[in-house]
Amino acid sequence: MNFIPVILWSDALVFLLIAACITATLYVRRREHLLLPWRRVAQSSMAMVSLLVLSLFLLVGLLDTLHFRIALPQSNNGEKVYSPEVLSVFDKVVEPLRTHTEKTYSAPFALTLYAKESMTDAQGNIVREYPRLRFGGAHLADEAARDGDIAKRASVGALMGLLAGGVLMLLVRRWFAQTAVLVTILIAGTLIGAIANLSTAYHVLGTDKVGADVLYLSLKSIRTGLIIGTVTTLVTLPLALFLGVAAGYFRGWVDDVIQYIYTVLSSIPSVLLIAAAVLMMQVTIDTHPEWFTTSASRADLRLVFLCLILGMTSWTGLCRLLRGETLKLREMEYIQAAQSFGVSSMRILTRHIMPNVMHIILIALVMDFSGLVLAEAVLSYVGVGVDPSMISFGTMINGARLEMGREPMVWWALAAAFSFMLVLVLAANLFADAVRDAFDPRLNRTEVK
C-alpha cells in the first residue's frame, strides 16, 4: 500500500456526527409528524438554494476530512517509511493548487510577482523589474496575450461546467422541481467550471506572503469552519438538553443549582474565558511533544479542544430556552395526567418533554452555526483560535492584517477569506430562517387558521 489512512480526532468526531445525522434521518422518515416540517422546508426555494450552496461547502469539507500519509521511496530495513506530512483526498484533487507555489505575493491572474526585485539583464546590468512567476501564466511567451488566454480558458471551463450542471439538473429534476434550484445548479456549475479551468494555469485569487495559492487556502479553510460550527454541537447539545430539561421539570434545588451554574458562566466574558482555556491547553501541548507523531495531529488536538471550549461556554443560551419551554410543558394537562397515573419522571421526560422541545433545539443549533464560524475567525484573529499552522478563515484574516498596511496594498487574501466566509454564513442563515419558519409551532398554527 502506497499510503496509510490517518484518522485525526476531528475526523472521528465528524464521522460520529455523520452517523448521528444518518440515524436521525432514518428515524424521522418513519414518523410522519416529524417528516412534515421538513417537507415544508423542501417546499421553500430559498431553503433549497441555500442547502445546495451548503452542500458544496460540505463536500469540500468531507473530502478534506479523509486523511492519509503517502509512502516514501526509501525504506527502513524493508519496512515502508511514510511521510510525516498528512494529506487529504481534497489535497490530491486540487494538487496543482497545493504544489504550484511562488516566491511571494502575486496579484490575481498576475504573470509577475507583486514587488520589484533586483535582476541582471542580458547586458549584465542590474535592473529593478517584476520577476515572472514560476507557474502563473508560465505557458505564455508574450504577456500581452494574457487577457485573451484568460477569456478563452474561462469560456471553455464555463461551457464544460454548464454541461455538467445541465446533466446534474436532469438527474435531480425529479426531486427538486423549483426553478430557482435548477438555475442555481447551472450557475454554480458554470462558475466552478470556469474557476477550475483557470486555476490550472493562473493563480485565480493570487498568492500570499510565502507564495501559496489563496484559492487553495480559502478552500482548505472551509473544513475548519465547518468543524467549529458542527462538532461544537456535540458538546453543546447534551449539556443544554439535559440541564435545561432537568431544571424546568424538577424545579426546586435542581433548578436553583443549574440556574446558578449558567448564570455564573454567562457573567464571565466569553472571550477571556476561552483565551484562558486555550492558553492553558497550549502550555500542556507544548510540554508533551511526545504525544504527537505529526504536526497535523498536534494542530488537530488544539482544534478539538477549541470546539470543546466553545461548547462549554455556548450552551447557556439554549439551556435557558429549554428550561422555559419545559416549565410551560410541565403544566400541560397530559403531563399532569401522566404524573397522576404514576408514570416515572424519566419516562415522562423521554416520551413527552424531549420530543416537544426538539424544534427549539433544531432551530437554535442551525442558527448558532454561523455564529460559531464567525467566532473562530475572531478568536484566530486575536491569536487564541486554531493552531497557526492550521489553515482557517481566521488565520487568513490575521495574516492579511499587516498586508493591508503595506504599499502597494495586498488586498486579495482578506477579500477571499471574507467572500468565502460571507457565502457560507449567508447560506447557513437563510437555511436557518427556513427551518425556523417550518418548525415554529406558532407560525404553523397561524397558517392552519
Coordinates of C-alpha atoms in Angstrom, one line a residue:
M1 CA 0.0 0.0 0.0
N2 CA 1.4 3.4 -1.1
F3 CA -0.4 5.2 1.7
I4 CA -1.7 4.7 5.2
P5 CA -5.0 6.1 6.4
V6 CA -4.9 8.6 9.2
I7 CA -7.9 9.4 11.4
L8 CA -7.5 12.5 13.4
W9 CA -9.6 13.3 16.5
S10 CA -11.7 15.8 14.5
D11 CA -12.1 13.2 11.7
A12 CA -13.6 10.8 14.2
L13 CA -16.0 13.4 15.5
V14 CA -17.1 14.2 12.0
F15 CA -17.7 10.6 11.3
L16 CA -19.7 10.3 14.5
L17 CA -21.7 13.4 13.6
I18 CA -22.4 11.9 10.1
A19 CA -23.6 8.6 11.7
A20 CA -25.8 10.6 14.1
C21 CA -27.4 12.5 11.1
I22 CA -28.0 9.3 9.2
T23 CA -29.6 7.7 12.2
A24 CA -31.8 10.8 12.8
T25 CA -32.8 10.8 9.1
L26 CA -33.9 7.2 9.2
Y27 CA -35.8 7.9 12.5
V28 CA -37.6 10.9 11.0
R29 CA -38.5 9.2 7.8
R30 CA -40.6 6.6 9.7
R31 CA -42.6 9.2 11.6
E32 CA -45.0 11.4 9.6
H33 CA -45.4 14.1 12.2
L34 CA -41.6 14.6 12.2
L35 CA -41.3 14.5 8.5
L36 CA -44.0 17.1 7.9
P37 CA -41.8 20.2 8.9
W38 CA -39.0 19.0 6.7
R39 CA -41.4 18.8 3.8
R40 CA -42.2 22.5 4.4
V41 CA -38.5 23.2 4.3
A42 CA -38.2 21.3 1.0
Q43 CA -41.1 23.5 -0.5
S44 CA -39.1 26.7 0.1
S45 CA -37.0 27.7 -2.9
M46 CA -34.7 29.8 -0.7
A47 CA -34.1 26.9 1.6
M48 CA -33.2 24.5 -1.2
V49 CA -30.9 27.0 -2.9
S50 CA -29.2 27.7 0.5
L51 CA -28.9 23.9 1.1
L52 CA -27.4 23.5 -2.3
V53 CA -24.7 26.1 -1.6
L54 CA -24.1 24.5 1.8
S55 CA -23.8 21.1 0.2
L56 CA -20.9 22.3 -1.9
F57 CA -19.1 23.5 1.2
L58 CA -19.9 20.2 3.0
L59 CA -18.5 18.3 0.0
V60 CA -15.2 20.2 0.2
G61 CA -15.1 19.7 4.0
L62 CA -15.8 16.0 3.8
L63 CA -13.1 15.4 1.1
D64 CA -10.7 17.4 3.3
T65 CA -11.6 15.1 6.3
L66 CA -10.3 11.9 4.6
H67 CA -6.6 12.0 5.6
F68 CA -3.7 9.8 4.8
R69 CA 0.1 9.7 4.6
I70 CA 1.9 8.6 1.5
A71 CA 4.8 6.1 1.5
L72 CA 8.3 7.5 0.8
P73 CA 10.6 5.9 -1.8
Q74 CA 13.2 4.8 0.7
S75 CA 12.6 2.0 3.3
N76 CA 13.9 1.2 6.7
N77 CA 15.2 -2.4 6.8
G78 CA 12.5 -3.5 4.4
E79 CA 9.7 -1.6 6.2
K80 CA 7.9 1.2 4.4
V81 CA 8.5 4.7 5.7
Y82 CA 5.6 7.1 5.5
S83 CA 5.8 10.9 5.0
P84 CA 5.3 13.0 8.2
E85 CA 3.0 15.2 6.1
V86 CA -0.7 14.4 6.5
L87 CA -2.6 15.0 3.3
S88 CA -6.3 14.6 2.4
V89 CA -8.3 13.5 -0.6
F90 CA -9.1 17.1 -1.3
D91 CA -5.3 17.8 -1.4
K92 CA -4.9 15.2 -4.1
V93 CA -7.9 16.5 -6.1
V94 CA -6.5 20.0 -6.2
E95 CA -2.8 19.0 -6.1
P96 CA -1.7 21.7 -8.6
L97 CA -3.1 24.4 -6.4
R98 CA -1.2 23.0 -3.4
T99 CA 2.1 22.4 -5.1
H100 CA 2.3 25.4 -7.5
T101 CA 3.8 27.8 -5.1
E102 CA 5.5 31.1 -6.0
K103 CA 8.3 33.0 -4.2
T104 CA 6.0 35.6 -2.6
Y105 CA 3.0 37.8 -3.3
S106 CA 1.3 37.9 -6.7
A107 CA -2.0 39.5 -7.6
P108 CA -4.9 37.6 -9.0
F109 CA -4.3 36.4 -12.6
A110 CA -0.8 38.1 -12.5
L111 CA 2.1 36.9 -14.5
T112 CA 4.8 38.5 -12.3
L113 CA 5.4 39.0 -8.6
Y114 CA 3.8 41.9 -6.9
A115 CA 7.1 43.7 -5.9
K116 CA 10.1 44.5 -8.0
E117 CA 13.4 42.7 -7.4
S118 CA 17.0 43.3 -8.5
M119 CA 17.7 41.3 -11.6
T120 CA 20.6 41.1 -14.1
D121 CA 19.6 41.8 -17.8
A122 CA 21.2 40.4 -20.9
Q123 CA 23.9 43.1 -20.9
G124 CA 24.9 42.2 -17.3
N125 CA 23.3 45.4 -15.8
I126 CA 21.4 45.2 -12.5
V127 CA 17.9 46.5 -13.0
R128 CA 14.7 46.6 -10.9
E129 CA 12.0 44.5 -12.6
Y130 CA 8.9 42.4 -11.7
P131 CA 10.1 38.7 -12.0
R132 CA 7.9 36.3 -13.9
L133 CA 6.0 33.7 -11.9
R134 CA 7.2 30.1 -11.9
F135 CA 3.7 28.7 -12.6
G136 CA 1.1 31.5 -13.0
G137 CA 0.9 32.1 -16.8
A138 CA 4.2 30.3 -17.4
H139 CA 2.8 28.9 -20.6
L140 CA 2.6 32.4 -22.2
A141 CA 5.6 33.7 -24.1
D142 CA 4.0 37.1 -24.6
E143 CA 2.4 38.9 -21.6
A144 CA 0.1 40.8 -23.9
A145 CA -1.7 37.5 -24.7
R146 CA -2.9 37.1 -21.1
D147 CA -6.3 38.7 -21.4
G148 CA -7.2 36.6 -24.5
D149 CA -6.0 33.4 -22.9
I150 CA -8.0 34.1 -19.7
A151 CA -11.1 34.8 -21.7
K152 CA -10.6 31.6 -23.7
R153 CA -10.0 29.4 -20.7
A154 CA -12.9 30.9 -18.7
S155 CA -15.2 30.3 -21.7
V156 CA -14.2 26.7 -22.2
G157 CA -14.4 26.0 -18.4
A158 CA -17.7 27.7 -18.1
L159 CA -19.1 25.7 -21.1
M160 CA -17.9 22.4 -19.5
G161 CA -19.3 23.4 -16.2
L162 CA -22.6 24.4 -17.8
L163 CA -22.9 21.0 -19.5
A164 CA -22.1 19.2 -16.2
G165 CA -24.6 21.4 -14.4
G166 CA -27.2 20.5 -17.1
V167 CA -26.6 16.8 -16.6
L168 CA -26.9 17.2 -12.9
M169 CA -30.1 19.3 -13.3
L170 CA -31.7 16.5 -15.3
L171 CA -30.8 13.9 -12.7
V172 CA -32.2 15.9 -9.7
R173 CA -35.2 17.4 -11.5
R174 CA -37.4 14.6 -10.2
W175 CA -36.7 15.6 -6.6
F176 CA -36.1 19.3 -6.9
A177 CA -38.5 20.9 -9.3
Q178 CA -38.1 24.5 -8.1
T179 CA -36.8 26.7 -10.9
A180 CA -34.5 28.6 -8.5
V181 CA -32.7 25.4 -7.5
L182 CA -32.2 24.3 -11.2
V183 CA -30.9 27.8 -12.1
T184 CA -28.6 27.7 -9.2
I185 CA -27.2 24.4 -10.3
L186 CA -26.4 25.8 -13.7
I187 CA -24.9 29.0 -12.3
A188 CA -22.8 27.0 -9.8
G189 CA -21.6 24.6 -12.5
T190 CA -20.7 27.4 -14.8
L191 CA -18.7 29.3 -12.1
I192 CA -16.9 26.2 -10.8
G193 CA -16.0 25.1 -14.3
A194 CA -14.6 28.5 -15.2
I195 CA -12.5 28.7 -12.0
A196 CA -11.3 25.1 -12.2
N197 CA -10.1 25.6 -15.8
L198 CA -8.4 29.0 -15.0
S199 CA -6.7 27.6 -11.8
T200 CA -4.7 25.1 -13.9
A201 CA -2.8 28.0 -15.5
Y202 CA -3.2 31.0 -13.2
H203 CA -3.4 31.9 -9.6
V204 CA -7.1 33.0 -9.7
L205 CA -7.0 34.7 -6.3
G206 CA -3.3 35.5 -6.2
T207 CA -0.7 34.2 -3.7
D208 CA 0.2 35.1 -0.2
K209 CA 3.5 36.0 1.5
V210 CA 5.0 32.6 1.1
G211 CA 3.7 32.1 -2.4
A212 CA 0.8 29.7 -1.5
D213 CA -2.3 29.9 -3.7
V214 CA -5.0 31.9 -2.0
L215 CA -7.8 29.9 -3.7
Y216 CA -6.3 26.8 -2.1
L217 CA -6.1 28.4 1.3
S218 CA -9.7 29.6 1.1
L219 CA -11.0 26.1 0.1
K220 CA -8.9 24.5 2.9
S221 CA -10.4 26.9 5.4
I222 CA -13.8 25.5 4.8
R223 CA -13.2 22.4 6.8
T224 CA -12.0 24.3 9.8
G225 CA -15.1 26.5 9.8
L226 CA -17.4 23.5 9.4
I227 CA -15.6 21.6 12.2
I228 CA -16.1 24.6 14.5
G229 CA -19.7 25.1 13.5
T230 CA -20.8 21.4 13.7
V231 CA -18.6 19.5 16.1
T232 CA -19.2 22.1 18.8
T233 CA -22.8 21.0 18.8
L234 CA -21.7 17.6 20.1
V235 CA -20.6 19.4 23.3
T236 CA -23.4 22.0 23.4
L237 CA -26.4 19.7 22.8
P238 CA -26.0 17.2 25.7
L239 CA -25.3 19.9 28.3
A240 CA -28.1 22.2 27.2
L241 CA -30.6 19.5 26.7
F242 CA -30.2 17.6 29.9
L243 CA -29.6 20.5 32.2
G244 CA -32.3 22.7 30.7
V245 CA -35.0 20.0 30.8
A246 CA -33.9 18.9 34.3
A247 CA -34.1 22.5 35.6
G248 CA -37.6 23.1 34.1
Y249 CA -39.1 19.7 35.1
F250 CA -37.7 19.0 38.6
R251 CA -37.6 22.7 39.7
G252 CA -36.6 23.2 43.4
W253 CA -33.0 22.9 44.3
V254 CA -32.1 21.3 41.0
D255 CA -33.4 24.4 39.2
D256 CA -31.5 26.6 41.6
V257 CA -28.2 24.8 41.1
I258 CA -28.4 24.8 37.3
Q259 CA -29.5 28.4 37.1
Y260 CA -26.6 29.3 39.3
I261 CA -24.1 27.5 37.0
Y262 CA -25.3 29.1 33.8
T263 CA -25.7 32.5 35.4
V264 CA -22.1 32.4 36.6
L265 CA -20.9 31.2 33.2
S266 CA -22.9 33.9 31.4
S267 CA -21.4 36.6 33.6
I268 CA -17.8 35.8 32.6
P269 CA -16.7 37.4 29.4
S270 CA -16.6 34.6 26.9
V271 CA -13.5 35.8 25.0
L272 CA -11.5 36.0 28.2
L273 CA -12.7 32.5 29.4
I274 CA -11.9 31.0 26.0
A275 CA -8.5 32.7 25.8
A276 CA -7.5 31.5 29.3
A277 CA -8.6 27.9 28.5
V278 CA -6.8 27.9 25.1
L279 CA -3.6 29.2 26.7
M280 CA -3.6 26.6 29.4
M281 CA -4.3 23.9 26.8
Q282 CA -1.4 25.2 24.6
V283 CA 1.0 25.0 27.6
T284 CA 0.0 21.4 28.1
I285 CA 0.5 20.6 24.4
D286 CA 3.9 22.3 24.3
T287 CA 5.2 20.4 27.4
H288 CA 4.2 17.0 25.9
P289 CA 5.5 16.8 22.4
E290 CA 5.8 13.1 22.6
W291 CA 2.0 12.8 22.4
F292 CA 2.1 13.7 18.7
T293 CA 3.6 11.9 15.7
T294 CA 2.9 14.6 13.2
S295 CA 2.3 18.4 13.3
A296 CA -1.2 17.8 11.9
S297 CA -2.2 15.7 14.9
R298 CA -0.9 18.5 17.2
A299 CA -2.8 21.2 15.4
D300 CA -5.9 18.9 15.2
L301 CA -5.9 18.4 19.0
R302 CA -5.9 22.1 19.6
L303 CA -8.9 22.4 17.1
V304 CA -10.8 19.7 19.0
F305 CA -10.1 21.4 22.4
L306 CA -11.2 24.7 20.9
C307 CA -14.5 23.0 19.9
L308 CA -14.8 21.6 23.5
I309 CA -14.1 25.1 25.0
L310 CA -16.6 26.8 22.7
G311 CA -19.2 24.1 23.5
M312 CA -18.6 24.6 27.3
T313 CA -19.2 28.3 27.0
S314 CA -22.0 28.5 24.5
W315 CA -24.6 26.0 26.0
T316 CA -26.1 28.5 28.4
G317 CA -28.4 30.3 25.9
L318 CA -30.0 27.1 24.7
C319 CA -30.3 25.7 28.2
R320 CA -32.2 28.8 29.3
L321 CA -34.6 28.4 26.4
L322 CA -35.2 24.7 27.1
R323 CA -35.8 25.4 30.8
G324 CA -38.5 28.0 30.0
E325 CA -40.2 25.7 27.5
T326 CA -40.1 22.7 29.9
L327 CA -41.6 24.9 32.7
K328 CA -44.5 25.5 30.3
L329 CA -44.9 21.9 29.2
R330 CA -44.8 20.7 32.8
E331 CA -48.1 22.4 33.5
M332 CA -49.9 20.8 30.4
E333 CA -52.8 18.5 31.2
Y334 CA -51.3 15.4 29.6
I335 CA -48.1 15.8 31.7
Q336 CA -50.1 16.1 34.9
A337 CA -52.3 13.2 33.9
A338 CA -49.1 11.0 33.4
Q339 CA -47.9 12.1 36.8
S340 CA -51.2 11.2 38.3
F341 CA -51.1 7.7 36.9
G342 CA -47.7 7.2 38.4
V343 CA -45.6 7.3 35.2
S344 CA -41.9 7.7 36.2
S345 CA -40.2 11.0 35.7
M346 CA -37.6 9.5 33.3
R347 CA -40.4 8.2 31.0
I348 CA -42.2 11.5 31.0
L349 CA -39.0 13.3 30.1
T350 CA -38.2 10.9 27.3
R351 CA -41.7 10.4 25.9
H352 CA -43.4 13.7 26.4
I353 CA -41.0 16.5 27.2
M354 CA -38.0 16.0 25.0
P355 CA -40.0 15.3 21.7
N356 CA -41.8 18.6 22.3
V357 CA -38.7 20.7 22.7
M358 CA -36.8 19.3 19.7
H359 CA -38.0 22.1 17.5
I360 CA -36.3 24.6 19.8
I361 CA -33.1 22.5 19.8
L362 CA -33.0 22.2 16.0
I363 CA -33.7 25.9 15.4
A364 CA -31.1 27.0 17.9
L365 CA -28.4 24.7 16.6
V366 CA -28.9 25.7 13.0
M367 CA -28.9 29.4 13.8
D368 CA -25.9 29.1 16.1
F369 CA -23.8 27.5 13.3
S370 CA -23.0 30.8 11.6
G371 CA -22.2 32.4 15.0
L372 CA -19.6 29.7 15.7
V373 CA -18.0 30.1 12.3
L374 CA -17.6 33.8 12.9
A375 CA -16.3 33.1 16.4
E376 CA -13.5 31.0 15.1
A377 CA -12.5 33.8 12.7
V378 CA -12.5 36.3 15.6
L379 CA -10.6 34.0 18.0
S380 CA -7.9 33.2 15.4
Y381 CA -7.6 36.8 14.6
V382 CA -6.7 37.7 18.2
G383 CA -4.4 34.7 18.4
V384 CA -6.4 32.3 20.7
G385 CA -8.1 30.3 18.0
V386 CA -6.8 27.4 16.0
D387 CA -3.1 26.5 15.7
P388 CA -1.2 29.0 13.5
S389 CA -0.1 26.1 11.2
M390 CA -3.8 25.2 10.5
I391 CA -5.4 27.0 7.6
S392 CA -8.6 28.8 8.6
F393 CA -10.5 32.0 7.7
G394 CA -9.3 33.5 11.0
T395 CA -5.6 32.8 10.3
M396 CA -6.0 34.1 6.7
I397 CA -7.6 37.3 8.1
N398 CA -4.9 37.6 10.8
G399 CA -2.2 37.2 8.1
A400 CA -3.8 39.8 5.9
R401 CA -4.0 42.3 8.7
L402 CA -0.4 43.5 8.2
E403 CA -0.6 43.1 4.4
M404 CA -3.3 45.8 4.2
G405 CA -0.9 48.4 5.6
R406 CA 1.9 47.9 3.1
E407 CA 2.4 49.8 -0.2
P408 CA 1.2 48.6 -2.6
M409 CA -1.6 47.1 -0.6
V410 CA -2.1 43.3 -0.7
W411 CA -5.9 43.1 -0.6
W412 CA -6.8 39.7 -2.2
A413 CA -6.2 37.4 0.8
L414 CA -8.5 39.3 3.0
A415 CA -11.1 39.7 0.2
A416 CA -11.0 35.9 -0.5
A417 CA -11.4 34.9 3.2
F418 CA -14.2 37.5 3.6
S419 CA -16.1 36.3 0.5
F420 CA -15.9 32.6 1.3
M421 CA -17.0 33.2 4.9
L422 CA -19.8 35.5 3.7
V423 CA -21.2 33.0 1.3
L424 CA -21.0 30.2 3.9
V425 CA -22.6 32.2 6.7
L426 CA -25.3 33.7 4.5
A427 CA -26.3 30.3 3.2
A428 CA -26.4 29.0 6.7
N429 CA -28.5 31.9 7.9
L430 CA -31.0 31.7 5.1
F431 CA -31.4 27.9 5.6
A432 CA -31.8 28.6 9.4
D433 CA -34.6 31.0 8.7
A434 CA -36.5 28.4 6.6
V435 CA -36.0 25.8 9.3
R436 CA -37.3 28.2 11.9
D437 CA -40.4 29.0 9.9
A438 CA -41.1 25.3 9.3
F439 CA -40.6 24.2 12.9
D440 CA -42.0 27.1 14.8
P441 CA -45.4 25.9 16.2
R442 CA -46.7 29.5 16.5
L443 CA -46.2 30.2 12.8
N444 CA -47.7 26.8 11.8
R445 CA -50.7 27.4 14.0
T446 CA -51.2 30.8 12.2
E447 CA -51.1 29.1 8.8
V448 CA -53.7 26.5 9.8
K449 CA -56.1 29.2 10.9

